[in-house]
Coordinates of C-alpha atoms in Angstrom, one line a residue:
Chain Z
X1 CA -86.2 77.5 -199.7
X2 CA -83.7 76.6 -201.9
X3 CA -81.2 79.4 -202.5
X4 CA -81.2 80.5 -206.4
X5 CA -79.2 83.2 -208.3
X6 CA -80.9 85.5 -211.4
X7 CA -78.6 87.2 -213.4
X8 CA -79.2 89.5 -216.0
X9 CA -76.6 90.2 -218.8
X10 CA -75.5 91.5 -221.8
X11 CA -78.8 93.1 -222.0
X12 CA -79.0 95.2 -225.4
X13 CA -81.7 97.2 -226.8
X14 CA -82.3 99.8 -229.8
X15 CA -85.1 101.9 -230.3
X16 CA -85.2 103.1 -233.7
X17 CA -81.8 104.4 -233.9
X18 CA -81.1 104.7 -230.0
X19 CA -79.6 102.4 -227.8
X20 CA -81.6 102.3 -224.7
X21 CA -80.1 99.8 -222.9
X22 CA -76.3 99.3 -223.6
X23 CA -75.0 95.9 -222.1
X24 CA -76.7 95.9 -218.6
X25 CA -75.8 93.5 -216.0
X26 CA -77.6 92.9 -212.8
X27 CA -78.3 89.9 -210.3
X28 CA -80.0 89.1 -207.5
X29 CA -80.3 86.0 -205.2
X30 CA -83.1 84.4 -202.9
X31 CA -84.1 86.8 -200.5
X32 CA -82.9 89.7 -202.2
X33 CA -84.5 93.0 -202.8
X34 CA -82.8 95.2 -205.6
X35 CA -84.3 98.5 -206.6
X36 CA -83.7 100.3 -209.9
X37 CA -83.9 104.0 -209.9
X38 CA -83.7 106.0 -213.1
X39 CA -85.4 109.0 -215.2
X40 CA -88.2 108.8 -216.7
X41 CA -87.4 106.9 -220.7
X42 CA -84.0 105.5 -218.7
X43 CA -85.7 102.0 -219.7
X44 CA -86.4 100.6 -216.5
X45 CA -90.1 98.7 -217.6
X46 CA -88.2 97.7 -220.6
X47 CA -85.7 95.8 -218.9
X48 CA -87.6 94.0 -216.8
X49 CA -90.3 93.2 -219.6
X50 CA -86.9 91.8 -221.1
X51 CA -86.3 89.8 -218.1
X52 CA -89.5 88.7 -217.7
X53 CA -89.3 87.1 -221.3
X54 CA -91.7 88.7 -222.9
X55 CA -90.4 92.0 -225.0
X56 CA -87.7 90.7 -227.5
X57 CA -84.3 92.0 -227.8
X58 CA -81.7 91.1 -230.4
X59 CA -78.8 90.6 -227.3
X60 CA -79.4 89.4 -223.6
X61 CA -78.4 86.5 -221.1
X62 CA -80.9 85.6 -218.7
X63 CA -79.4 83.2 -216.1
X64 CA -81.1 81.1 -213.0
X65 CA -78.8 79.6 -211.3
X66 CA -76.4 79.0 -214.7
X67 CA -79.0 77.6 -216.3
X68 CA -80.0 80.4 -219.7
X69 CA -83.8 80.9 -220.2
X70 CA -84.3 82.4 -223.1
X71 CA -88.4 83.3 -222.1
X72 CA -88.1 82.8 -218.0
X73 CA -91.6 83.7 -217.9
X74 CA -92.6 80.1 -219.8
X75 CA -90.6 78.1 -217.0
X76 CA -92.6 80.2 -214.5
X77 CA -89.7 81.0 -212.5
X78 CA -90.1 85.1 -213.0
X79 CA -93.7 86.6 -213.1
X80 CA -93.5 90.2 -213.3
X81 CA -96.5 93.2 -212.1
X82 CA -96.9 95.5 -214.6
X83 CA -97.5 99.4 -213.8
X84 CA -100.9 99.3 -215.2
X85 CA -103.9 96.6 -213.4
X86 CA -103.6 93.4 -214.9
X87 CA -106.6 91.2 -213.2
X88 CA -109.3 90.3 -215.6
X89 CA -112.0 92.7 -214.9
X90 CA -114.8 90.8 -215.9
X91 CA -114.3 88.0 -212.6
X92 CA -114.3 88.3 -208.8
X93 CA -111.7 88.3 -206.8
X94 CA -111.7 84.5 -205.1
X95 CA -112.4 83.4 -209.1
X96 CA -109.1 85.0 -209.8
X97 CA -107.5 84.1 -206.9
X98 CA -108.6 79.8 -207.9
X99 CA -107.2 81.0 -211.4
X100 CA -104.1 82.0 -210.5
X101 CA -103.2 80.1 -208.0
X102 CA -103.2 76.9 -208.8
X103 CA -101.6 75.5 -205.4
X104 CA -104.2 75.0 -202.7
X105 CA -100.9 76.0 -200.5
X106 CA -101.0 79.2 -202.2
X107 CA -105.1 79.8 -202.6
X108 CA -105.4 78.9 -198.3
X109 CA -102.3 81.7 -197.7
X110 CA -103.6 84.5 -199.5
X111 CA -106.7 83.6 -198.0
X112 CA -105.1 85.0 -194.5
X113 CA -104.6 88.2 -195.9
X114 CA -107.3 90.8 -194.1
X115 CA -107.6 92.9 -197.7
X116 CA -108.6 89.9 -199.7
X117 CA -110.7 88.2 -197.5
X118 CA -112.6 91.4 -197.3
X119 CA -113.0 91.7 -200.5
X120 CA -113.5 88.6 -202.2
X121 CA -117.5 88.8 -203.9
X122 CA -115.7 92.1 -205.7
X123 CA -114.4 92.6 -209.4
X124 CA -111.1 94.6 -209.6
X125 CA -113.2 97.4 -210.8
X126 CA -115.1 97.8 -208.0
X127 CA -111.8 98.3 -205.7
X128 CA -109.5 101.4 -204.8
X129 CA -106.6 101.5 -207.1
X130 CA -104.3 101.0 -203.6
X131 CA -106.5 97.9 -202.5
X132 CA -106.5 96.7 -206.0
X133 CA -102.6 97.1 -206.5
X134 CA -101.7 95.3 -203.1
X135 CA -103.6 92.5 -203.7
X136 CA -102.0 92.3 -206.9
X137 CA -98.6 92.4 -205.6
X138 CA -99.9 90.0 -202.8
X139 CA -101.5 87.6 -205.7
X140 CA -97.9 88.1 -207.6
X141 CA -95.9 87.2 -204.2
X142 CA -97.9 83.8 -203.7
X143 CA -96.6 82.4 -206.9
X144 CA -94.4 79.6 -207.3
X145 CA -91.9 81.7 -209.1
X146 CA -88.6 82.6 -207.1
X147 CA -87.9 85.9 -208.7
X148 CA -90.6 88.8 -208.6
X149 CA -90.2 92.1 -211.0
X150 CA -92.1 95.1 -209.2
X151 CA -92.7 98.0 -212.1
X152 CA -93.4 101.2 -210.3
X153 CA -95.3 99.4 -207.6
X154 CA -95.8 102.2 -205.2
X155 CA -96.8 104.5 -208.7
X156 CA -100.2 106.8 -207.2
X157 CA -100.9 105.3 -204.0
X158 CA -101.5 107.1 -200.5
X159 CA -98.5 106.8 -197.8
X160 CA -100.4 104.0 -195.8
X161 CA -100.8 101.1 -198.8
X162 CA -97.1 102.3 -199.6
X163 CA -95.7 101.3 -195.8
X164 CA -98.4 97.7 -196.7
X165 CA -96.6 97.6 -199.7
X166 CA -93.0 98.0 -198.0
X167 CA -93.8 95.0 -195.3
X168 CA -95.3 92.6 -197.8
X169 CA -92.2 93.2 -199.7
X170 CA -89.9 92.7 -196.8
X171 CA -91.8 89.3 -195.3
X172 CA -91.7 88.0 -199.0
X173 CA -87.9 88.5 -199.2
X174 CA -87.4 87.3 -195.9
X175 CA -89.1 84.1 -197.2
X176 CA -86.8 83.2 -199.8
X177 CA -88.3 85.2 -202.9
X178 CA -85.6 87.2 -205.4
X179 CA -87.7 90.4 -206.1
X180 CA -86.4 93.5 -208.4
X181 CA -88.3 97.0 -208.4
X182 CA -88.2 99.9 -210.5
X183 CA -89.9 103.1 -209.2
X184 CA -89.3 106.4 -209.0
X185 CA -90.1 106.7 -205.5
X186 CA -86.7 106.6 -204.0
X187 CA -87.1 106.7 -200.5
X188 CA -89.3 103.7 -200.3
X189 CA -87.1 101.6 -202.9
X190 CA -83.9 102.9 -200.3
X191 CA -86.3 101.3 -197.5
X192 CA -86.5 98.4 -198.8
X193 CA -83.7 97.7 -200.9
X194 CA -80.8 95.4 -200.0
X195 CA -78.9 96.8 -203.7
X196 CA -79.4 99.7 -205.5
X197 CA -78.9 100.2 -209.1
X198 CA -79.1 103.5 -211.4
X199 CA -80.2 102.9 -214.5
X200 CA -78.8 106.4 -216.6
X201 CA -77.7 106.6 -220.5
X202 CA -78.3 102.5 -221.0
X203 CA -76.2 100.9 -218.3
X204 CA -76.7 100.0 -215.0
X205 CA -74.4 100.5 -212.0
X206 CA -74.8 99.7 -208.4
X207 CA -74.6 102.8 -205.8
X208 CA -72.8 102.3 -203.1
X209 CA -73.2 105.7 -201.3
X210 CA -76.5 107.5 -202.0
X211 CA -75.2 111.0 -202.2
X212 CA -73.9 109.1 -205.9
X213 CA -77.5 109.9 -206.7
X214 CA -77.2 113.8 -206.7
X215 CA -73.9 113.4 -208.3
X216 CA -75.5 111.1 -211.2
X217 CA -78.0 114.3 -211.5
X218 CA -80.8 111.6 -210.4
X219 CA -81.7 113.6 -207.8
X220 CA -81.8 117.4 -206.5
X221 CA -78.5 118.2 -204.8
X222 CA -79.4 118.4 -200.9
X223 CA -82.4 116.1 -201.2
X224 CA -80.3 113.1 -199.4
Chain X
X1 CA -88.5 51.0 -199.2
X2 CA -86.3 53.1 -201.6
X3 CA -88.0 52.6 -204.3
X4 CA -91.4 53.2 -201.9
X5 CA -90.3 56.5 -201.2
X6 CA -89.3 57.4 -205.0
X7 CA -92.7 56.4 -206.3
X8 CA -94.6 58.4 -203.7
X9 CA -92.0 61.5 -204.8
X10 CA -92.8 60.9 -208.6
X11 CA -96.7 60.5 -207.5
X12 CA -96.6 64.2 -205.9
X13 CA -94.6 65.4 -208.8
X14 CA -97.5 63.5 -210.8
X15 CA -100.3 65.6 -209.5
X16 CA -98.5 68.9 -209.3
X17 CA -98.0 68.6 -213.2
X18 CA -101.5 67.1 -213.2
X19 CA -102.9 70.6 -211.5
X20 CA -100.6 72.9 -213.2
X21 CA -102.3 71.4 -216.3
X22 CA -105.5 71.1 -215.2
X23 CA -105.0 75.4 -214.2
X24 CA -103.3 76.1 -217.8
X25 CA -106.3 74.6 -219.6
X26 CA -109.2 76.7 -217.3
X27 CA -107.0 80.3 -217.4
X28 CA -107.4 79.5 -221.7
X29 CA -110.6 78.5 -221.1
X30 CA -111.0 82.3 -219.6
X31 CA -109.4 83.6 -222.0
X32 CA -111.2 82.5 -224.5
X33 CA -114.4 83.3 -223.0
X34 CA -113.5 87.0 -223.0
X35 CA -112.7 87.2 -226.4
X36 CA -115.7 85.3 -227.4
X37 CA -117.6 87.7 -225.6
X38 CA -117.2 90.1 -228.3
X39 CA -116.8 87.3 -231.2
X40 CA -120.2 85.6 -230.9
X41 CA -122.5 88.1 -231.2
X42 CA -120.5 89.6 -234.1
X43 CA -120.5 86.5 -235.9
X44 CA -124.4 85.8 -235.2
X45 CA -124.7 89.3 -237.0
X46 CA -122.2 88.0 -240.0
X47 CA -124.3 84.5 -240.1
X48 CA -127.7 86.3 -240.2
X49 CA -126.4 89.0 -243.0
X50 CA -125.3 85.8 -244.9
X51 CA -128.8 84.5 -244.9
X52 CA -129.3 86.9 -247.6
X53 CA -127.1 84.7 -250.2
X54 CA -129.0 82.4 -252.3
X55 CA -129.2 79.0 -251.0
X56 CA -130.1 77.1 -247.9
X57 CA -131.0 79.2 -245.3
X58 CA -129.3 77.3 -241.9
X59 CA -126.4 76.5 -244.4
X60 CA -125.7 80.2 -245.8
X61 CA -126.0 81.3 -242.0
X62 CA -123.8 78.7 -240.5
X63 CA -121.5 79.2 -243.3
X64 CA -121.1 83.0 -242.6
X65 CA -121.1 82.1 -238.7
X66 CA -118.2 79.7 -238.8
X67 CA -116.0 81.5 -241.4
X68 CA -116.6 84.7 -239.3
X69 CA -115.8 82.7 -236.1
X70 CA -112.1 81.8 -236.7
X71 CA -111.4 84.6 -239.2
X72 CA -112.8 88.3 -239.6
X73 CA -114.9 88.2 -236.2
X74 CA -112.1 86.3 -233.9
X75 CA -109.6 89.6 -235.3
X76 CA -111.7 91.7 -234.6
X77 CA -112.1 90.7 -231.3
X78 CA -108.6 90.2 -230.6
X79 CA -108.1 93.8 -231.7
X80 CA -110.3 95.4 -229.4
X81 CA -109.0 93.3 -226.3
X82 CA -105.7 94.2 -227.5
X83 CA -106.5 97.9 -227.2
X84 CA -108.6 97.9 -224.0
X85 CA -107.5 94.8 -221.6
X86 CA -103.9 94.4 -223.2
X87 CA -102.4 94.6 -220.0
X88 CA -104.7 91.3 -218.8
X89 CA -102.2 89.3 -221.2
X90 CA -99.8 89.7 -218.1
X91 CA -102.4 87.7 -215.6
X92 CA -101.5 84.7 -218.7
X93 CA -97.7 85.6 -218.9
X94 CA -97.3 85.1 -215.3
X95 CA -98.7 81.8 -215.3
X96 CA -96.7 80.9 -218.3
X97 CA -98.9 81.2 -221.2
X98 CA -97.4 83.8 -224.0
X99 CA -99.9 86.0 -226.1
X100 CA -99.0 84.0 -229.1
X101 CA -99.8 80.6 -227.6
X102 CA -103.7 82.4 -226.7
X103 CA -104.1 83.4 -229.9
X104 CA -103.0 80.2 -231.9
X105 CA -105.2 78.2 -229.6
X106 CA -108.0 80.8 -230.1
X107 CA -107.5 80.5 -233.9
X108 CA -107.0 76.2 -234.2
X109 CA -109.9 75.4 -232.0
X110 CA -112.4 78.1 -234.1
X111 CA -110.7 76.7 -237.2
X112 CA -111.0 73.1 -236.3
X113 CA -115.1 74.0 -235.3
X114 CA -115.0 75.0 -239.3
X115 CA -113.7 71.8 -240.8
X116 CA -115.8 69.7 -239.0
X117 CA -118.9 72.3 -239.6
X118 CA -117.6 71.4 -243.2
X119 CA -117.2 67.9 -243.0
X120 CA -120.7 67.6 -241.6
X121 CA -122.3 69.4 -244.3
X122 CA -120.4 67.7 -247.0
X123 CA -121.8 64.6 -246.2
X124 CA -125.4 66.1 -245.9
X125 CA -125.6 67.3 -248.9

């Protein structure tokens, strides 16, 4: 796979009278994993909606491989999984599965998985919201797009679809795909991770020594 | 055997565009069934309530069903799949397609079905 470079910058946003995100710069490359931790309201989802394309924002610089995009998500060379379920509820699983994958590359290696062959006469409805959120992330994963944004991917889900989660994640990076999370589950996004960012008061730093999460009052002192 | 080997590259390119078409045109298709889901039966109501204007009775209705069908009945439908499936907009974004491309599409073809309702009755009557 060829090797490509995302990079985020400049990224600017107001609400109302508040900045939330104050020039924030990130990249990532092919292969990548970078996880952003932050409170709760830092403006993690808005970022990456920001990213993605698709929430407007009167300053930002979104870069793939030097080329600017000003809605990446049009190009489809970012898709992004929102916290909430996104599959159309009304169709079964292998109708969304030919919908949104248009390769047949794609539709015959999802088809491998064990969780979707199982349960391809369902409606997302009718699944567990951990069965319905990896096969989302696996759906997500199979796209053409080289850079993946995760929001709060391992968000209400029992420890066993979180370790599914964790190895999906790492084979995906390990074939060639750019992928940025934001979660609040910090040991996981630590598993994973090959970066880490904190995402406090509108920027966005990397941490290079995770004890700098206590001392950024992100987490409980004596938790790492 | 250059130029061979270009023309079966630009073929593959070809049908790659040709299915990432063909897939863009079936996820509006989709689309546009769910939101007609709501917007049919609403404008059959509309159409049927317009029966009671004086005049011809398929023409009132199909008046009342068209006008209803691109404007009063397609919001309304829009709003309520705003409000309950808004986060199914991001099964579209991923695949390229932006909310507002959906909806103008939704809008032109109901619109177009109007003028050429119109044009057809024009020269009927």
């Amino acid at each position: 796979m060829k090797r490509e470079v995302l990079e985020v910058d400049s990224v600017q946003y107001k609400v109302g009278d508040i900045n939330l995100l104050t020039d924030v710069y990130l990249n990532c490359s092919s292969g990548e994993v970078v996880g952003i931790l932050g409170r709760n309201g830092s403006g993690k989802s808005t970022l990456l909606q920001i990213i993605l394309g698709e929430k407007k924002t009167y300053e930002k610089n979104i870069r793939i491989n030097k080329q600017t995009y000003e809605e990446p998500f049009k190009a489809e060379k970012i898709a992004y999984l929102p916290q909430n379920s996104f599959l159309p509820i009304f169709l079964k699983l292998k109708k969304i599965i030919k919908l949104f994958l248009s390769s047949l590359e794609a539709q015959e290696a999802i088809l491998k998985e064990e969780i979707i062959i199982s349960n391809l006469d369902k409606k997302p409805d009718q699944l567990s919201g951990g069965e319905r959120k990896l096969i989302e992330i696996l759906c997500i994963m199979h796209l053409d797009a080289p850079f993946i944004l995760l929001d709060e991917p391992f968000a209400n889900l029992d420890p066993l679809i979180k370790d599914k989660i964790v190895s999906v994640l790492q084979k995906f990076s390990k074939l060639g795909k750019g992928i940025v999370i934001a979660d609040h589950d910090y040991r996981n996004i630590i598993k994973v991770s090959d970066k880490i960012m904190l995402l406090k008061s509108g920027y966005c730093r990397e941490i290079k020594d995770l004890k700098e999460l206590e001392s950024e009052n992100y987490l409980p002192f004596g938790t790492i | 055997m250059v130029s061979m080997k270009k023309f079966i590259i630009n073929d593959r390119f070809r049908k790659k565009e040709l299915i990432k078409v063909k897939n863009k045109i079936s996820l509006f298709n989709n689309y546009y069934k769910d939101i007609h889901f709501f917007n049919i039966p609403f404008s059959l109501i509309v159409g049927c309530l317009g029966v009671m204007k004086k005049g011809s009775v398929i023409f009132e209705m199909m008046d009342s069903f068209t006008t209803s069908m691109f404007s009063g009945g397609l919001l309304l439908s829009l709003y309520f799949f705003n409000t309950r499936y808004s986060n199914q907009y991001y099964f579209y974004i991923n695949k390229g397609l932006s909310k507002w491309f959906l909806l103008l599409w939704c809008f032109s073809i109901n619109f177009i079905i109007f003028i050429i309702y119109v044009v057809i009755k024009s020269n009927i009557l």
